[in-house]
XYZ file of C-alpha atoms in Angstrom:
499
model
C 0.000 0.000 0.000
C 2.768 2.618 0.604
C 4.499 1.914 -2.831
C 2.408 3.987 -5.044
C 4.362 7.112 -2.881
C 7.399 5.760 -3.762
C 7.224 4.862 -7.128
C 5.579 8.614 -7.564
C 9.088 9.939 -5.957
C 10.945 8.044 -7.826
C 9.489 9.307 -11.267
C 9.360 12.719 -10.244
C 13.223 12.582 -8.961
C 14.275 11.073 -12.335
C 12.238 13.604 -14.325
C 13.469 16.597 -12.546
C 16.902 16.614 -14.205
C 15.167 17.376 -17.301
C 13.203 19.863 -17.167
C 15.533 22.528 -15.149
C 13.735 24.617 -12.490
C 13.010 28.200 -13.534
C 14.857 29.777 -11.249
C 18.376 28.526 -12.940
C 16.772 29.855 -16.261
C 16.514 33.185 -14.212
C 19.802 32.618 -13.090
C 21.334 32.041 -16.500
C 19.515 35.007 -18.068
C 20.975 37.309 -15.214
C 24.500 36.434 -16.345
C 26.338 39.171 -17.017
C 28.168 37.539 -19.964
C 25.340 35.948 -21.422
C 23.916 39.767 -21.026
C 26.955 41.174 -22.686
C 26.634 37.944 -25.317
C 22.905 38.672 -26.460
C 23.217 42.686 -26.232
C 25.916 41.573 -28.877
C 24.075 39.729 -30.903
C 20.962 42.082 -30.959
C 23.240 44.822 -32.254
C 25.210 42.564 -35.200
C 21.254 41.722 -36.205
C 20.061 45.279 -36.055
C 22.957 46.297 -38.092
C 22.594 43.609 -40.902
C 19.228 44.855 -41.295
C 19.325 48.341 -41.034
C 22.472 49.507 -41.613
C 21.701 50.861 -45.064
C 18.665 52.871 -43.901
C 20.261 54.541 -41.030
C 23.305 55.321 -42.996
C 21.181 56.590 -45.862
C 19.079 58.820 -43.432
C 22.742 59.991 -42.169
C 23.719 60.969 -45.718
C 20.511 62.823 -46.783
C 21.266 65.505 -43.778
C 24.424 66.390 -46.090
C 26.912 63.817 -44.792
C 29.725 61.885 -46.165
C 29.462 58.413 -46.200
C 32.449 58.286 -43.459
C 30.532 59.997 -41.144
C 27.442 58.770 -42.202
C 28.199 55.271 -40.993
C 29.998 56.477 -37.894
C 26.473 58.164 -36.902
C 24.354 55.282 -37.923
C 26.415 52.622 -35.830
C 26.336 54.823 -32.882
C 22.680 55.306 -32.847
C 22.642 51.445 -32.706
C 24.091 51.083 -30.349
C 22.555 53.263 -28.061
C 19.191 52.257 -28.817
C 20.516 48.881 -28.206
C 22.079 49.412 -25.212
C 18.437 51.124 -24.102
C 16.622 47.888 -25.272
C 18.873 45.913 -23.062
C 18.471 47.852 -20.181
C 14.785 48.582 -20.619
C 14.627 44.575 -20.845
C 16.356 43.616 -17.906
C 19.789 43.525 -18.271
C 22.199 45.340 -16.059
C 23.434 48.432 -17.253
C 27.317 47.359 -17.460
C 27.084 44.176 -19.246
C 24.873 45.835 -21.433
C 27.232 48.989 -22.409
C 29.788 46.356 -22.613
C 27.674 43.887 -25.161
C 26.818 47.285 -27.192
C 30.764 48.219 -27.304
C 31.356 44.963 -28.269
C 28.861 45.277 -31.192
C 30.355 48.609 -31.827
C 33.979 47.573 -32.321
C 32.418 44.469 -35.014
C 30.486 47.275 -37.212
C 32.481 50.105 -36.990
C 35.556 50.205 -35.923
C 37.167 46.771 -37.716
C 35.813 47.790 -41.185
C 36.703 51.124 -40.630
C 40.922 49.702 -40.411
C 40.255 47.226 -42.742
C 38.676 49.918 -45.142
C 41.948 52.530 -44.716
C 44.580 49.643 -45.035
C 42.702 48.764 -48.622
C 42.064 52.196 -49.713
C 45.859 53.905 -48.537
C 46.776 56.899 -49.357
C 45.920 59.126 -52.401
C 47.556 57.896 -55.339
C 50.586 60.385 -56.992
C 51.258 62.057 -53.520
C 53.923 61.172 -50.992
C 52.758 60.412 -47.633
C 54.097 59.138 -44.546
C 51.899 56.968 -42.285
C 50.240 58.496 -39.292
C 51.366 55.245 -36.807
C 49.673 57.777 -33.916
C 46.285 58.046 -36.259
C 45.928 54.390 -36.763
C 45.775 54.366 -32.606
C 43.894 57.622 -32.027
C 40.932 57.231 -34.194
C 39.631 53.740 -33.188
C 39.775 55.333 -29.642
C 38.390 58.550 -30.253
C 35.328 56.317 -31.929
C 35.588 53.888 -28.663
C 34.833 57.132 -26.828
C 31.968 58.387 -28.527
C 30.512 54.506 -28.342
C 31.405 54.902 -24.841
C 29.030 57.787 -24.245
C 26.542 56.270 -26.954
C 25.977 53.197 -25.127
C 25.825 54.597 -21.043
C 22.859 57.595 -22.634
C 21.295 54.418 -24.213
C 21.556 52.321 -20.588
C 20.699 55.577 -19.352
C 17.501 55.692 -20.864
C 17.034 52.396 -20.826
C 16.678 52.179 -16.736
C 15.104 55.127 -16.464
C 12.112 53.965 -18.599
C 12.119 50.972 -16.620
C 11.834 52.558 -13.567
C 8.702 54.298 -15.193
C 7.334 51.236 -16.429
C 7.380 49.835 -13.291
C 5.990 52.747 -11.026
C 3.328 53.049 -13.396
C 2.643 48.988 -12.901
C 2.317 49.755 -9.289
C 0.209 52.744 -9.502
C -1.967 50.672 -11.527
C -2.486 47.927 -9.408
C -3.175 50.660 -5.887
C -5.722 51.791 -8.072
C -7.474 48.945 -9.836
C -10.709 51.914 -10.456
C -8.656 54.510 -12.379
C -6.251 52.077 -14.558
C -8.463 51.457 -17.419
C -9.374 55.332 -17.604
C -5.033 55.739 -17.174
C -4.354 53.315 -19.799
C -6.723 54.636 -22.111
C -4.875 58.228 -21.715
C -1.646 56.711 -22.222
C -2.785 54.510 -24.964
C -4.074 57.484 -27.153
C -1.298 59.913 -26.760
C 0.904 57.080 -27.914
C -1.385 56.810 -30.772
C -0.875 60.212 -31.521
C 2.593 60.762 -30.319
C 4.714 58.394 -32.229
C 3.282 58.605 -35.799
C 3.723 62.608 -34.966
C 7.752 61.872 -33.938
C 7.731 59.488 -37.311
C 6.281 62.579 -39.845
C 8.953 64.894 -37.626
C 11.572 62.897 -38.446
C 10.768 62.734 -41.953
C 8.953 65.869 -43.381
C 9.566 68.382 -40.636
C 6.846 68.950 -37.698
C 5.639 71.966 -40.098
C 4.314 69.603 -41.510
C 1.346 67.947 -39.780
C 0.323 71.924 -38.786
C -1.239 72.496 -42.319
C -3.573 70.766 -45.464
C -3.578 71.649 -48.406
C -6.534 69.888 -49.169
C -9.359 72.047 -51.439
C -12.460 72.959 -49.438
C -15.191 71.097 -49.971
C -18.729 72.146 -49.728
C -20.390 75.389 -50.476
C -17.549 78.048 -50.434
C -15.121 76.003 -51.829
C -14.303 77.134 -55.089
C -10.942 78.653 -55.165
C -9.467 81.475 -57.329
C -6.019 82.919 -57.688
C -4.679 85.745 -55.618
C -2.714 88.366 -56.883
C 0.119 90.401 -56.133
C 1.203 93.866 -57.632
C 1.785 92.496 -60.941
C -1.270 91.244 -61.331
C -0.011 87.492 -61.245
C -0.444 84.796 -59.165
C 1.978 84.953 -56.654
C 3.235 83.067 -53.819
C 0.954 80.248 -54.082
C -1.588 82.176 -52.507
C -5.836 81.043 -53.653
C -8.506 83.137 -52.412
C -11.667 81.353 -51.321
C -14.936 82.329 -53.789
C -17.837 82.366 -51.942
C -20.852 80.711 -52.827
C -19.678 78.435 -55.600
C -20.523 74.699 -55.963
C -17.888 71.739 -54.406
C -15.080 71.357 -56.817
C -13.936 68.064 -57.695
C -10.895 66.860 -56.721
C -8.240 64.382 -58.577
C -7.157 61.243 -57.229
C -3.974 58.901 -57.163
C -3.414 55.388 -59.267
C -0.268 53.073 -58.210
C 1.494 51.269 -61.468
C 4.387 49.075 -61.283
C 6.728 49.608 -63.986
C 9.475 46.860 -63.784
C 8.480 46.321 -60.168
C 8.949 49.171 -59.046
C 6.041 51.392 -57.580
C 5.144 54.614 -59.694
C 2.258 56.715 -58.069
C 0.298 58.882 -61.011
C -2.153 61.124 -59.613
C -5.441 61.796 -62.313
C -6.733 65.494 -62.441
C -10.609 65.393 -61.979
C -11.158 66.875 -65.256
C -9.303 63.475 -66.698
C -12.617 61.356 -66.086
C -14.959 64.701 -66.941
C -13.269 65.012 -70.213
C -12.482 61.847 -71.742
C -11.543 63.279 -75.504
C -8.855 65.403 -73.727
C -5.063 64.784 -73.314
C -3.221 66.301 -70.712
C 0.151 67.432 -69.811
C 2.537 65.152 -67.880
C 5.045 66.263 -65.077
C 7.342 63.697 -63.192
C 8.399 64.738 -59.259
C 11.258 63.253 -58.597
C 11.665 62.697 -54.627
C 14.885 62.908 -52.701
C 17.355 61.094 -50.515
C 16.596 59.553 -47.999
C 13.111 59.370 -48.801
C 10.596 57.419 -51.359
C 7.806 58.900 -54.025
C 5.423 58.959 -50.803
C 7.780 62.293 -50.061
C 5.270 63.715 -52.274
C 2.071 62.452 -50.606
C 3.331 63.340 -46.862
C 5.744 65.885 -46.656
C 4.693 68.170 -50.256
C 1.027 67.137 -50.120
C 1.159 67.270 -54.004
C -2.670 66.079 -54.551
C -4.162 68.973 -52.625
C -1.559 71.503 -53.849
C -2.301 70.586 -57.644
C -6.185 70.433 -57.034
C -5.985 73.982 -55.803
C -3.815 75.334 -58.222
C -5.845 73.623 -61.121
C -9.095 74.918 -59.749
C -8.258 78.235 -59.088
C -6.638 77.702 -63.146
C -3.191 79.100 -61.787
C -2.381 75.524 -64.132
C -3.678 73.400 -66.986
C -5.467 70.027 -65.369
C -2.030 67.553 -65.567
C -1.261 64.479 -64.472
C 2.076 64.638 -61.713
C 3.949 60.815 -61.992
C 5.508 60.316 -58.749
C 8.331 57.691 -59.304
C 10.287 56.076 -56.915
C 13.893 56.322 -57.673
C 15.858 54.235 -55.024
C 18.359 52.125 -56.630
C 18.534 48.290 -56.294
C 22.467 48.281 -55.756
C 22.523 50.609 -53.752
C 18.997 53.017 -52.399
C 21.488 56.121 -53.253
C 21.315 56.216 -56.601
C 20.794 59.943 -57.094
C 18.233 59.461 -59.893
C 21.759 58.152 -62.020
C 23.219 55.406 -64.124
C 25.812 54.589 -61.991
C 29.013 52.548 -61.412
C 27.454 50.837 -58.734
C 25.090 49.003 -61.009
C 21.911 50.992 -60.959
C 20.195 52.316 -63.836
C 17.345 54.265 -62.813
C 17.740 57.347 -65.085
C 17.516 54.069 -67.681
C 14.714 52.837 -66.005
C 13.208 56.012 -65.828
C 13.393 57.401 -69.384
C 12.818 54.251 -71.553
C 10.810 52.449 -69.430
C 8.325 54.886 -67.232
C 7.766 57.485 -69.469
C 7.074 55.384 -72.460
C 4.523 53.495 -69.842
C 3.250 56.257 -68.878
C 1.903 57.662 -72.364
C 0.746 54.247 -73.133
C -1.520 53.993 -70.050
C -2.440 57.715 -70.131
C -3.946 60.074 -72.449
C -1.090 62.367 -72.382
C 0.409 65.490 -74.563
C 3.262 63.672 -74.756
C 6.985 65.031 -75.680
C 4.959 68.284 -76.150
C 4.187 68.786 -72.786
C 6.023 66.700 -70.636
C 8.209 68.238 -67.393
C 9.907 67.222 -64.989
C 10.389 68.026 -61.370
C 12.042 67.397 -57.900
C 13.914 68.307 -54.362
C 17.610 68.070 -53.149
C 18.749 64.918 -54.609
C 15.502 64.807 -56.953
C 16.266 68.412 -58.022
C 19.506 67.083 -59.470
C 18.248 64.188 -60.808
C 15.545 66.176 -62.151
C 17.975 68.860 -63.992
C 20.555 66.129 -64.900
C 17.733 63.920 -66.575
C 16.269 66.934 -68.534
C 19.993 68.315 -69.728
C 20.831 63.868 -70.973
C 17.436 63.832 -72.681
C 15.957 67.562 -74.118
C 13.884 66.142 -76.690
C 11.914 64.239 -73.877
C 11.345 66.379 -71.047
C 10.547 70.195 -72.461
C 10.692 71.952 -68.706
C 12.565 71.074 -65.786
C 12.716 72.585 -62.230
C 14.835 72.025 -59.154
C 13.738 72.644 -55.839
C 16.777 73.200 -53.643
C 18.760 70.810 -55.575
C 22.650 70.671 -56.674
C 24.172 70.445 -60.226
C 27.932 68.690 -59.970
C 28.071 64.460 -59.602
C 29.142 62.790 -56.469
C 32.478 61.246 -56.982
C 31.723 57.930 -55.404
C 28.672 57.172 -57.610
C 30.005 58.656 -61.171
C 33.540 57.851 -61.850
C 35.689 58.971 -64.745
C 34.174 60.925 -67.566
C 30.774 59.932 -66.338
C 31.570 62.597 -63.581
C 31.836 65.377 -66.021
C 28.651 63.858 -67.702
C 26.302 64.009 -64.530
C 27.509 67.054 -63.599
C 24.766 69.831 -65.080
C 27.088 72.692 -63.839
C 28.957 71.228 -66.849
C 27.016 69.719 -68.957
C 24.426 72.269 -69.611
C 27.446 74.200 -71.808
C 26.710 71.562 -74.692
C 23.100 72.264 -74.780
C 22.482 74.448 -78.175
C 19.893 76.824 -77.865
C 17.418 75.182 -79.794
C 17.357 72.045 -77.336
C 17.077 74.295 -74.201
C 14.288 73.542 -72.310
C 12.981 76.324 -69.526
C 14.176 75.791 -66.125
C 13.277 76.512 -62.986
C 15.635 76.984 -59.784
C 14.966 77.606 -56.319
C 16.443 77.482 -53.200
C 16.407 78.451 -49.725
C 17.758 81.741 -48.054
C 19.086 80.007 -45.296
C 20.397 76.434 -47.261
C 23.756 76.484 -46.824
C 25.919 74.822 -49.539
C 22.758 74.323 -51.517
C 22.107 77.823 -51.872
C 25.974 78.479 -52.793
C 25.465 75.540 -55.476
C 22.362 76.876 -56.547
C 24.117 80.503 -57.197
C 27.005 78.767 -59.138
C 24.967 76.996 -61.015
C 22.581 80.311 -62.072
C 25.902 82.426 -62.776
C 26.439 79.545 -65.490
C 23.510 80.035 -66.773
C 23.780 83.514 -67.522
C 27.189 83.865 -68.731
C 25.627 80.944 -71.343
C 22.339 83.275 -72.252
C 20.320 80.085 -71.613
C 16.371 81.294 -71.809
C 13.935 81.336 -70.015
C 15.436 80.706 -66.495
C 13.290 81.779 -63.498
C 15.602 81.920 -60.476
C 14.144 82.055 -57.089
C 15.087 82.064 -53.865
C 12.711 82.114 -50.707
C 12.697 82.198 -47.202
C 13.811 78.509 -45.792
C 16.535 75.897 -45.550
C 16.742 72.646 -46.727
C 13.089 71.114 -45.590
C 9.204 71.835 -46.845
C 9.354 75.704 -45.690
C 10.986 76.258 -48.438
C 10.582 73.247 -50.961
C 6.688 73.562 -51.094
C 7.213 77.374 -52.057
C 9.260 76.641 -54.680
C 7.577 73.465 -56.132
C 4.611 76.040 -55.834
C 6.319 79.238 -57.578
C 8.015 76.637 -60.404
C 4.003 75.791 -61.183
C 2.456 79.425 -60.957
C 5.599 80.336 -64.131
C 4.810 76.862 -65.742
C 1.161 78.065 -65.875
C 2.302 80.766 -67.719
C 4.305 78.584 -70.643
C 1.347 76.206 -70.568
C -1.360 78.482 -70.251
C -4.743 76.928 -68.862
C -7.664 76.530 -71.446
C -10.139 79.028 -71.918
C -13.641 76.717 -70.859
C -13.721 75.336 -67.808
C -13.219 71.757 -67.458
C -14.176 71.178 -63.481
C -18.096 72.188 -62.503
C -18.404 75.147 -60.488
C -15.159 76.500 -61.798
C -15.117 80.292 -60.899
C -15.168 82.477 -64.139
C -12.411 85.464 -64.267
């Protein structure tokens, strides 16, 4: 009768071994080398996935790529560090798993990329033995202070996390009320940090979206010279809602291509319209255009109030395969997307479309896009017949174009072989307070006028290098276009207010 205990002992004593109890899982997990170990790990992950975007994102706030990757592995690592922290892991072997991490990603391709490059070729040098010492330690140093803000952070918002468990559970009556507060501010707060960190917080303040309803029909403003200036539309009173155009995504060789449709393009369907390609810029995608320019609403007011003929904008995205830095090139990396764009898009584009083709086709874009935009137009005049550049730059990076193809992608050069019966009208703006843009932008106007190249409508506005100024010139390039491609006389949208 008293077997049945013992056999039940016996089982559970030889099962025990395994199934280990939870606290030596605790105990393992507490480790500080296996904390070190998986901080590690996390960052080597992060950084094979995201390396390229963070370095990009480094590189489109004007950059090298030197630095750029310098900034991008140090903001791993203190995020990582953070994560660690915020997760449970003690704040030393934590800093010390994120150095770790550091020293794999940045430091040890950073010697391994000097020893292959050397010096510059045709120079004497002498070898900096000190430098080859310094510089690893000097970036040691800034990991240093990366990684303690990160664990920092990290056990600070733990110790929020959990006070605000405890307050929760004293007061069992006000948490759901609590949570729901928290819950919606995050709900509003971190897509708000997201569109800060991409388009600027000016943002989210504004939409350019046409009124709808009774009131809503729009009509230009004008200034002293009796033009439309400034992008400025007056509301008309009264009037009837005015339609608004909407947005079709292609895929042209797998890549996305967003086309937005006029609303006179389904009123009017004997009509062709006139085409003009936005090129976005770096880091960023053709939903640039969408977010940070609001494109839809700023066309549908500047068609209704006939400041512009109805068109149809193709928003592209440019981002190379090889590389997403492609700056809108052919280059010796292996992309092709001017290529890609010229033979493949545009002839897509007119296919699918009832467009004016070659006769009115422009083209468009910001910083990187602005280039690409200029550089395009300059390679291929008899396809694009006006081009504008919204706080762009006109000479080739180095590390993309190499050897003649330098020269070639360079329209501060290039533009000198243009005769004037292939010149195209171009538009170029920039902001007062741009930096090296605006200097480029100057340079590049100066050769302009010492070649006589007409028309040219120069502009500069108040901004730097963000939507301030970028949405005043994309809208000041459109009020001049208006005037080369004149609006028709009849109305094409209902309720259309008569001048």
């Amino acid at each position: 009768m008293h077997s049945a205990p013992a056999d039940s002992t016996t089982r559970t004593a030889d099962a025990a071994p395994s199934r280990p109890p939870l606290r030596h899982i605790r105990a393992l997990a507490g480790h500080r080398l296996v904390q070190a170990g998986l901080t590690l790990l996390a960052v080597l992950a992060l950084w094979k996935v995201a390396h390229a975007g963070l370095s990009g994102w480094a590189v489109g706030l004007g950059m090298d790529e030197q630095r750029a990757a310098l900034v991008a592995a140090l903001l791993a690592v203190l995020g990582l560090a953070g994560a660690a922290t915020l997760a449970g892991a003690r704040p030393g072997p934590a800093r010390l798993g994120a150095l770790a991490g550091f020293t794999a990603i940045e430091v040890v391709p950073f010697l391994a990329g000097a020893a292959r490059s050397g010096s510059t070729g045709g120079l004497e040098t002498n070898v900096v033995a000190l430098g080859w010492v310094a510089q690893p330690l000097g970036m040691l140093l800034m990991a240093w202070l990366a990684t303690t803000a990160g664990a920092a952070m990290g056990s600070l918002l733990r110790t929020d996390l959990v006070g605000l468990v405890a307050r929760l559970r004293r007061s069992p009556r006000t948490a759901p009320a609590l949570l729901l507060a928290l819950t919606g501010a995050m709900v509003l707060a971190v897509p708000a940090a997201t569109t800060a960190l991409q388009d600027g917080s000016l943002t989210a303040l504004y939409s350019y979206a046409v009124p709808a309803g009774p009131g809503g029909n729009l009509a230009p403003a004008t200034g002293h010279d009796g033009h439309s200036r400034s992008g400025v539309v007056a509301v008309v009173k009264g009037g009837a809602h005015v339609p608004t155009g909407h947005i079709q995504v292609i895929s042209v060789n797998r890549r996305d291509v967003r086309v937005y449709l006029p609303a006179a393009y389904s009123l009017e369907p004997g009509m062709d319209f006139a085409t003009l390609y936005f090129l976005h810029g770096y880091p960023s995608t053709e939903m640039q255009w969408m977010s940070g320019a609001q494109l839809p609403g700023v066309l549908d007011q500047l068609i209704a109030a006939r400041v512009i003929p109805p068109l149809i904008a193709v928003l592209p995205n440019g981002n190379g395969d090889a590389t997403a830095d492609a700056e809108w090139g052919d280059t010796a990396r292996g992309d092709r997307v001017e290529d890609w764009l010229v033979d493949q898009v545009v002839p897509a584009i007119d296919a699918r479309y009832r467009t004016l083709g070659g006769q009115r086709r422009g083209i468009a874009g910001l910083s990187a896009g602005g280039y690409g935009a200029v550089n395009i137009a300059v390679h291929h005049p008899e396809i694009f017949d006006w081009a504008a550049s919204y706080s762009g730059y006109f000479t080739a990076r180095r590390d993309l174009f190499k050897g003649p193809a330098a020269a070639a992608n360079s329209p501060l050069l290039s533009v000198a072989r243009i005769g004037a019966v292939d010149r195209m009208p171009l538009y170029v703006g920039v902001g007062t307070g741009d930096g090296h843009f605006l200097e480029a932008n100057e340079t590049f106007g100066t050769e302009l006028r010492r070649l006589g190249w007409e028309p040219v409508s120069f502009d500069v506005v108040p901004g730097g290098h963000g939507w301030a100024a970028w949405r005043l010139e994309m809208v000041h390039s459109l009020e001049w276009l208006g005037t080369l491609w004149p609006p028709p006389t009849e109305h094409l949208v209902p309720g259309a207010p008569v001048e």
